[in-house]
PDB file of C-alpha atoms and ligand atoms in Angstrom:
ATOM      1  CA  MET B 299      -7.513  35.418 -59.094  1.00 70.00           C
ATOM      2  CA  ASN B 300      -7.591  37.242 -55.546  1.00 83.00           C
ATOM      3  CA  ILE B 301      -5.059  37.574 -53.230  1.00 92.00           C
ATOM      4  CA  THR B 302      -7.552  35.952 -50.782  1.00 92.00           C
ATOM      5  CA  SER B 303      -4.821  35.386 -48.526  1.00 94.00           C
ATOM      6  CA  ALA B 304      -1.488  36.701 -47.316  1.00 95.00           C
ATOM      7  CA  LYS B 305       1.369  35.541 -43.989  1.00 95.00           C
ATOM      8  CA  PHE B 306       4.214  36.779 -42.864  1.00 94.00           C
ATOM      9  CA  ILE B 307       6.698  34.107 -43.275  1.00 95.00           C
ATOM     10  CA  LYS B 308      10.270  35.309 -41.522  1.00 94.00           C
ATOM     11  CA  GLY B 309      12.840  38.481 -41.902  1.00 94.00           C
ATOM     12  CA  ALA B 310      15.115  36.799 -44.024  1.00 93.00           C
ATOM     13  CA  VAL B 311      18.826  37.678 -43.554  1.00 90.00           C
ATOM     14  CA  GLY B 312      20.157  35.569 -46.621  1.00 86.00           C
ATOM     15  CA  ASN B 313      20.367  31.855 -46.669  1.00 86.00           C
ATOM     16  CA  ASP B 314      18.399  31.249 -42.942  1.00 91.00           C
ATOM     17  CA  PHE B 315      15.331  30.748 -45.154  1.00 93.00           C
ATOM     18  CA  THR B 316      15.261  28.030 -47.750  1.00 93.00           C
ATOM     19  CA  PHE B 317      11.954  28.860 -49.945  1.00 94.00           C
ATOM     20  CA  GLU B 318      10.091  26.135 -50.744  1.00 94.00           C
ATOM     21  CA  ASN B 319      11.005  24.713 -54.403  1.00 90.00           C
ATOM     22  CA  GLY B 320       7.473  24.600 -55.840  1.00 91.00           C
ATOM     23  CA  ILE B 321       6.199  27.950 -55.062  1.00 97.00           C
ATOM     24  CA  ALA B 322       7.152  31.131 -57.261  1.00 97.00           C
ATOM     25  CA  GLN B 323       8.578  34.121 -56.247  1.00 98.00           C
ATOM     26  CA  ILE B 324       8.038  37.284 -57.035  1.00 98.00           C
ATOM     27  CA  ALA B 325      10.377  39.824 -55.693  1.00 98.00           C
ATOM     28  CA  PHE B 326       9.870  43.222 -55.122  1.00 97.00           C
ATOM     29  CA  ILE B 327      13.012  45.877 -55.519  1.00 97.00           C
ATOM     30  CA  GLY B 328      13.405  49.353 -56.053  1.00 96.00           C
ATOM     31  CA  ARG B 329      15.484  52.674 -54.440  1.00 94.00           C
ATOM     32  CA  SER B 330      14.934  53.489 -50.575  1.00 89.00           C
ATOM     33  CA  ASN B 331      11.430  55.162 -50.039  1.00 90.00           C
ATOM     34  CA  VAL B 332      10.020  54.279 -53.320  1.00 95.00           C
ATOM     35  CA  GLY B 333       6.736  52.864 -51.510  1.00 93.00           C
ATOM     36  CA  LYS B 334       8.058  48.882 -51.956  1.00 92.00           C
ATOM     37  CA  SER B 335       6.496  47.826 -48.774  1.00 91.00           C
ATOM     38  CA  SER B 336       2.936  50.055 -49.244  1.00 94.00           C
ATOM     39  CA  LEU B 337       2.567  48.186 -52.749  1.00 96.00           C
ATOM     40  CA  ILE B 338       2.410  45.071 -50.516  1.00 95.00           C
ATOM     41  CA  ASN B 339       0.246  46.394 -48.396  1.00 95.00           C
ATOM     42  CA  SER B 340      -2.352  47.486 -51.268  1.00 96.00           C
ATOM     43  CA  LEU B 341      -1.599  44.581 -53.228  1.00 96.00           C
ATOM     44  CA  CYS B 342      -2.817  42.279 -50.224  1.00 94.00           C
ATOM     45  CA  ASN B 343      -5.305  45.161 -48.836  1.00 93.00           C
ATOM     46  CA  GLN B 344      -3.874  44.617 -45.785  1.00 92.00           C
ATOM     47  CA  LYS B 345      -2.581  48.130 -43.784  1.00 89.00           C
ATOM     48  CA  ASN B 346       0.376  46.629 -41.782  1.00 89.00           C
ATOM     49  CA  LEU B 347       1.008  43.606 -43.193  1.00 91.00           C
ATOM     50  CA  ALA B 348       4.389  44.532 -44.424  1.00 87.00           C
ATOM     51  CA  ILE B 349       6.338  47.378 -42.377  1.00 85.00           C
ATOM     52  CA  THR B 350       6.627  51.058 -43.967  1.00 83.00           C
ATOM     53  CA  SER B 351       8.122  54.836 -42.795  1.00 80.00           C
ATOM     54  CA  SER B 352       8.324  58.053 -43.855  1.00 80.00           C
ATOM     55  CA  PHE B 353      12.588  57.257 -43.112  1.00 77.00           C
ATOM     56  CA  PRO B 354      14.045  55.593 -45.725  1.00 72.00           C
ATOM     57  CA  GLY B 355      15.954  52.096 -45.030  1.00 72.00           C
ATOM     58  CA  ARG B 356      13.012  51.267 -43.191  1.00 79.00           C
ATOM     59  CA  THR B 357      12.821  47.101 -44.080  1.00 81.00           C
ATOM     60  CA  GLN B 358      16.607  45.805 -43.674  1.00 86.00           C
ATOM     61  CA  GLU B 359      15.715  42.393 -44.380  1.00 92.00           C
ATOM     62  CA  MET B 360      14.380  40.174 -46.880  1.00 93.00           C
ATOM     63  CA  ASN B 361      10.768  39.853 -45.567  1.00 94.00           C
ATOM     64  CA  ILE B 362       9.063  37.127 -46.803  1.00 96.00           C
ATOM     65  CA  PHE B 363       5.329  36.751 -47.343  1.00 96.00           C
ATOM     66  CA  LEU B 364       2.806  33.704 -48.451  1.00 97.00           C
ATOM     67  CA  ILE B 365       0.383  34.999 -50.850  1.00 97.00           C
ATOM     68  CA  ASN B 366      -2.802  32.511 -51.641  1.00 95.00           C
ATOM     69  CA  LYS B 367      -0.891  29.260 -49.600  1.00 94.00           C
ATOM     70  CA  SER B 368       1.076  29.137 -53.184  1.00 95.00           C
ATOM     71  CA  LEU B 369       3.410  32.200 -53.771  1.00 97.00           C
ATOM     72  CA  TYR B 370       5.793  33.948 -52.702  1.00 98.00           C
ATOM     73  CA  PHE B 371       5.924  37.709 -51.872  1.00 97.00           C
ATOM     74  CA  VAL B 372       9.705  39.030 -50.909  1.00 97.00           C
ATOM     75  CA  ASP B 373       9.548  42.651 -49.852  1.00 95.00           C
ATOM     76  CA  LEU B 374      13.420  43.824 -50.227  1.00 94.00           C
ATOM     77  CA  PRO B 375      15.814  46.499 -49.147  1.00 90.00           C
ATOM     78  CA  GLY B 376      16.039  49.304 -50.544  1.00 90.00           C
ATOM     79  CA  TYR B 377      18.850  50.436 -52.460  1.00 89.00           C
ATOM     80  CA  GLY B 378      20.662  54.367 -53.003  1.00 84.00           C
ATOM     81  CA  PHE B 379      19.623  54.270 -49.099  1.00 71.00           C
ATOM     82  CA  VAL B 380      19.903  57.792 -48.395  1.00 68.00           C
ATOM     83  CA  ARG B 381      20.661  58.369 -44.360  1.00 73.00           C
ATOM     84  CA  ILE B 382      21.797  55.120 -43.674  1.00 78.00           C
ATOM     85  CA  SER B 383      25.664  54.819 -42.638  1.00 84.00           C
ATOM     86  CA  PRO B 384      28.143  53.447 -44.998  1.00 85.00           C
ATOM     87  CA  LYS B 385      27.925  49.584 -43.721  1.00 88.00           C
ATOM     88  CA  VAL B 386      24.774  48.825 -43.281  1.00 87.00           C
ATOM     89  CA  ARG B 387      24.658  50.180 -46.926  1.00 86.00           C
ATOM     90  CA  GLU B 388      26.874  47.423 -47.944  1.00 89.00           C
ATOM     91  CA  LYS B 389      25.309  44.453 -45.515  1.00 89.00           C
ATOM     92  CA  LEU B 390      21.527  45.655 -47.813  1.00 90.00           C
ATOM     93  CA  GLN B 391      23.344  46.065 -51.172  1.00 92.00           C
ATOM     94  CA  LYS B 392      25.350  42.032 -50.150  1.00 92.00           C
ATOM     95  CA  MET B 393      21.666  40.858 -49.212  1.00 93.00           C
ATOM     96  CA  ILE B 394      20.356  42.023 -52.243  1.00 95.00           C
ATOM     97  CA  ASP B 395      22.765  40.827 -55.082  1.00 95.00           C
ATOM     98  CA  TRP B 396      23.104  37.747 -53.084  1.00 95.00           C
ATOM     99  CA  TYR B 397      18.924  36.986 -53.594  1.00 96.00           C
ATOM    100  CA  PHE B 398      19.637  37.798 -57.253  1.00 97.00           C
ATOM    101  CA  PHE B 399      22.436  36.975 -58.182  1.00 97.00           C
ATOM    102  CA  ARG B 400      24.282  34.320 -56.429  1.00 95.00           C
ATOM    103  CA  SER B 401      21.503  32.166 -54.221  1.00 95.00           C
ATOM    104  CA  GLY B 402      20.025  30.010 -57.294  1.00 94.00           C
ATOM    105  CA  TYR B 403      16.628  31.159 -56.918  1.00 96.00           C
ATOM    106  CA  THR B 404      14.279  31.420 -59.916  1.00 97.00           C
ATOM    107  CA  GLN B 405      11.629  34.718 -59.738  1.00 98.00           C
ATOM    108  CA  LYS B 406       8.820  34.507 -61.815  1.00 98.00           C
ATOM    109  CA  HIS B 407       8.814  38.346 -61.442  1.00 98.00           C
ATOM    110  CA  VAL B 408      11.228  40.566 -59.886  1.00 98.00           C
ATOM    111  CA  VAL B 409       9.265  44.227 -60.345  1.00 98.00           C
ATOM    112  CA  LEU B 410      11.165  46.810 -60.729  1.00 98.00           C
ATOM    113  CA  ILE B 411       9.248  49.608 -58.717  1.00 98.00           C
ATOM    114  CA  ILE B 412      10.325  53.303 -59.242  1.00 98.00           C
ATOM    115  CA  ASP B 413       8.761  56.670 -58.079  1.00 97.00           C
ATOM    116  CA  ALA B 414       6.771  57.814 -61.287  1.00 96.00           C
ATOM    117  CA  ASN B 415       7.558  61.265 -59.955  1.00 95.00           C
ATOM    118  CA  ILE B 416      11.280  61.146 -60.228  1.00 95.00           C
ATOM    119  CA  GLY B 417      11.303  59.027 -63.032  1.00 95.00           C
ATOM    120  CA  LEU B 418      14.971  56.176 -63.278  1.00 96.00           C
ATOM    121  CA  THR B 419      17.525  57.715 -62.017  1.00 95.00           C
ATOM    122  CA  ASP B 420      21.272  56.334 -62.331  1.00 95.00           C
ATOM    123  CA  ILE B 421      20.727  54.059 -60.016  1.00 94.00           C
ATOM    124  CA  ASP B 422      17.365  52.404 -60.824  1.00 96.00           C
ATOM    125  CA  LEU B 423      19.018  51.782 -64.459  1.00 96.00           C
ATOM    126  CA  GLU B 424      22.164  50.277 -63.094  1.00 95.00           C
ATOM    127  CA  MET B 425      19.463  47.579 -61.263  1.00 96.00           C
ATOM    128  CA  LEU B 426      17.568  46.828 -64.247  1.00 97.00           C
ATOM    129  CA  TYR B 427      20.710  46.673 -66.729  1.00 96.00           C
ATOM    130  CA  ALA B 428      21.577  43.581 -64.006  1.00 96.00           C
ATOM    131  CA  LEU B 429      18.350  42.339 -63.484  1.00 97.00           C
ATOM    132  CA  GLU B 430      18.400  42.178 -67.232  1.00 97.00           C
ATOM    133  CA  LYS B 431      21.714  40.572 -67.942  1.00 97.00           C
ATOM    134  CA  ALA B 432      21.019  38.426 -65.353  1.00 97.00           C
ATOM    135  CA  ASN B 433      17.741  37.258 -67.179  1.00 97.00           C
ATOM    136  CA  LYS B 434      15.276  38.264 -64.983  1.00 98.00           C
ATOM    137  CA  ASN B 435      11.332  38.327 -65.802  1.00 98.00           C
ATOM    138  CA  ILE B 436      11.735  42.104 -64.856  1.00 98.00           C
ATOM    139  CA  ILE B 437       8.335  44.021 -64.894  1.00 98.00           C
ATOM    140  CA  VAL B 438       8.477  47.653 -64.128  1.00 98.00           C
ATOM    141  CA  VAL B 439       5.943  50.058 -61.502  1.00 98.00           C
ATOM    142  CA  ALA B 440       5.537  53.868 -61.329  1.00 98.00           C
ATOM    143  CA  ASN B 441       4.457  53.970 -58.078  1.00 98.00           C
ATOM    144  CA  LYS B 442       3.300  57.235 -56.862  1.00 98.00           C
ATOM    145  CA  ILE B 443       1.553  58.836 -59.807  1.00 97.00           C
ATOM    146  CA  ASP B 444      -0.140  60.701 -57.792  1.00 97.00           C
ATOM    147  CA  LYS B 445       2.324  62.769 -56.734  1.00 97.00           C
ATOM    148  CA  ILE B 446       2.861  64.441 -60.572  1.00 96.00           C
ATOM    149  CA  LYS B 447       1.290  67.295 -61.721  1.00 96.00           C
ATOM    150  CA  LYS B 448      -1.820  66.887 -64.420  1.00 95.00           C
ATOM    151  CA  SER B 449       0.421  69.639 -66.240  1.00 97.00           C
ATOM    152  CA  GLU B 450       4.027  67.128 -66.343  1.00 96.00           C
ATOM    153  CA  TYR B 451       1.844  63.878 -66.769  1.00 96.00           C
ATOM    154  CA  ASP B 452       2.432  62.898 -70.480  1.00 96.00           C
ATOM    155  CA  GLN B 453       6.222  64.709 -70.828  1.00 96.00           C
ATOM    156  CA  LYS B 454       7.597  62.516 -67.938  1.00 95.00           C
ATOM    157  CA  LEU B 455       5.424  59.040 -68.955  1.00 95.00           C
ATOM    158  CA  ALA B 456       6.899  59.526 -72.050  1.00 96.00           C
ATOM    159  CA  VAL B 457      10.330  59.663 -70.788  1.00 95.00           C
ATOM    160  CA  LEU B 458       9.269  57.166 -68.424  1.00 94.00           C
ATOM    161  CA  LYS B 459       8.482  54.751 -71.198  1.00 95.00           C
ATOM    162  CA  GLU B 460      11.866  55.461 -73.528  1.00 94.00           C
ATOM    163  CA  GLN B 461      13.352  54.412 -70.120  1.00 93.00           C
ATOM    164  CA  ILE B 462      12.197  51.383 -69.905  1.00 94.00           C
ATOM    165  CA  GLY B 463      11.760  49.769 -73.138  1.00 92.00           C
ATOM    166  CA  ASP B 464       9.700  46.939 -73.700  1.00 95.00           C
ATOM    167  CA  HIS B 465       9.511  45.739 -70.314  1.00 97.00           C
ATOM    168  CA  THR B 466       5.540  46.188 -69.092  1.00 97.00           C
ATOM    169  CA  LEU B 467       4.736  49.207 -67.195  1.00 97.00           C
ATOM    170  CA  PHE B 468       2.204  49.645 -64.377  1.00 98.00           C
ATOM    171  CA  LEU B 469       0.828  52.867 -63.209  1.00 97.00           C
ATOM    172  CA  PHE B 470       0.161  52.508 -59.732  1.00 98.00           C
ATOM    173  CA  SER B 471      -0.159  55.049 -56.574  1.00 98.00           C
ATOM    174  CA  SER B 472      -0.265  53.143 -53.312  1.00 96.00           C
ATOM    175  CA  ASN B 473      -2.040  55.821 -51.512  1.00 96.00           C
ATOM    176  CA  LYS B 474      -5.063  56.468 -54.310  1.00 97.00           C
ATOM    177  CA  LYS B 475      -5.435  53.063 -54.535  1.00 96.00           C
ATOM    178  CA  ILE B 476      -4.688  53.059 -58.417  1.00 97.00           C
ATOM    179  CA  GLY B 477      -3.801  50.007 -60.491  1.00 97.00           C
ATOM    180  CA  VAL B 478      -4.429  48.006 -58.017  1.00 97.00           C
ATOM    181  CA  GLY B 479      -6.353  45.169 -59.025  1.00 96.00           C
ATOM    182  CA  GLU B 480      -4.489  45.104 -62.692  1.00 96.00           C
ATOM    183  CA  LEU B 481      -1.137  44.388 -60.955  1.00 97.00           C
ATOM    184  CA  ALA B 482      -2.537  41.677 -58.385  1.00 96.00           C
ATOM    185  CA  ALA B 483      -4.337  40.111 -61.622  1.00 96.00           C
ATOM    186  CA  TYR B 484      -0.709  39.862 -63.376  1.00 97.00           C
ATOM    187  CA  LEU B 485       1.153  39.098 -60.769  1.00 97.00           C
ATOM    188  CA  LEU B 486      -1.124  36.073 -60.022  1.00 95.00           C
ATOM    189  CA  LYS B 487      -2.112  35.024 -63.192  1.00 91.00           C
TER     190      LYS B 487
HETATM  191  P1  GTP V 554      12.545  50.967 -47.786  1.00 83.05           P
HETATM  192  O1  GTP V 554      12.284  49.481 -46.909  1.00 83.05           O
HETATM  193  O2  GTP V 554      12.916  52.278 -46.962  1.00 83.05           O
HETATM  194  O3  GTP V 554      13.524  50.653 -49.223  1.00 83.05           O
HETATM  195  O4  GTP V 554      10.852  51.652 -48.186  1.00 83.05           O
HETATM  196  P2  GTP V 554       9.723  51.473 -48.996  1.00 83.05           P
HETATM  197  O5  GTP V 554       9.722  51.453 -50.363  1.00 83.05           O
HETATM  198  O6  GTP V 554       9.405  49.756 -48.764  1.00 83.05           O
HETATM  199  O7  GTP V 554       9.119  52.678 -48.853  1.00 83.05           O
HETATM  200  P3  GTP V 554       7.527  52.600 -47.526  1.00 83.05           P
HETATM  201  O8  GTP V 554       6.418  51.676 -48.516  1.00 83.05           O
HETATM  202  O9  GTP V 554       7.937  52.380 -46.780  1.00 83.05           O
HETATM  203  O10 GTP V 554       7.104  54.235 -48.392  1.00 83.05           O
HETATM  204  C1  GTP V 554       7.810  55.136 -47.587  1.00 83.05           C
HETATM  205  C2  GTP V 554       7.228  56.325 -48.332  1.00 83.05           C
HETATM  206  O11 GTP V 554       6.377  56.250 -49.423  1.00 83.05           O
HETATM  207  C3  GTP V 554       6.136  55.903 -46.824  1.00 83.05           C
HETATM  208  O12 GTP V 554       6.096  57.770 -46.271  1.00 83.05           O
HETATM  209  C4  GTP V 554       4.681  56.367 -47.951  1.00 83.05           C
HETATM  210  O13 GTP V 554       3.731  56.665 -47.524  1.00 83.05           O
HETATM  211  C5  GTP V 554       5.409  56.965 -48.903  1.00 83.05           C
HETATM  212  N1  GTP V 554       4.294  56.126 -50.365  1.00 83.05           N
HETATM  213  C6  GTP V 554       3.986  54.714 -50.322  1.00 83.05           C
HETATM  214  N2  GTP V 554       3.745  54.905 -51.583  1.00 83.05           N
HETATM  215  C7  GTP V 554       3.001  56.203 -51.993  1.00 83.05           C
HETATM  216  C8  GTP V 554       2.180  56.564 -53.030  1.00 83.05           C
HETATM  217  O14 GTP V 554       1.451  55.722 -54.253  1.00 83.05           O
HETATM  218  N3  GTP V 554       2.154  57.842 -53.412  1.00 83.05           N
HETATM  219  C9  GTP V 554       2.459  58.859 -52.585  1.00 83.05           C
HETATM  220  N4  GTP V 554       2.439  60.179 -52.082  1.00 83.05           N
HETATM  221  N5  GTP V 554       3.645  58.133 -51.047  1.00 83.05           N
HETATM  222  C10 GTP V 554       3.116  57.287 -51.578  1.00 83.05           C
HETATM  223 MG1   MG V 555      10.232  48.793 -47.416  1.00 83.05          MG
END
């Protein structure tokens, strides 16, 4: 199945939005600047559906999209924000924690996006373990594979696979449009 329609619904900050029962949610989470919003745009074949930026901490709300009138995509703020004030950082972290661990919502998939060139950082591993502990249905997307040097590709991939264990891994590049069809097909299945 393809994504034929994608509509921005709301930038929520917590329980100011009620997800409709019966519409599955797919959440996109990852470190700030890893390319969550770009990936959603690639999947939906749109340039500016989700707002992206080279400045980390661009997404500061839970941006909710309705896909094919039958599925929510939830674009979350990033964690591990580098250049954001401690106050804002805490607010964003609380928003993420609430959505995953206290809201009572379940997700059809939680898409953990990492930077393929950097691999899983300590803070990524922390998030992965927290999601595992909460029994989330996790898949890992290694974005920005266009940035990996050819000579380092095999070695970096081996480390990545070791770190993520049994979870399904997708190799992806929003810039080069690699892996887009495969990921869309998997999420919409
Ligand atoms: P926050 O909302 O701040 O958490 O960031 P985000 O994870 O939503 O990242 P965003 O999509 O805004 O992209 C961050 C930067 O990474 C932008 O400058 C993008 O152009 C760049 N970027 C995204 N995907 C890719 C990719 O596949 N390859 C390369 N080389 N750059 C990418
Ligand atoms: Mg974003």
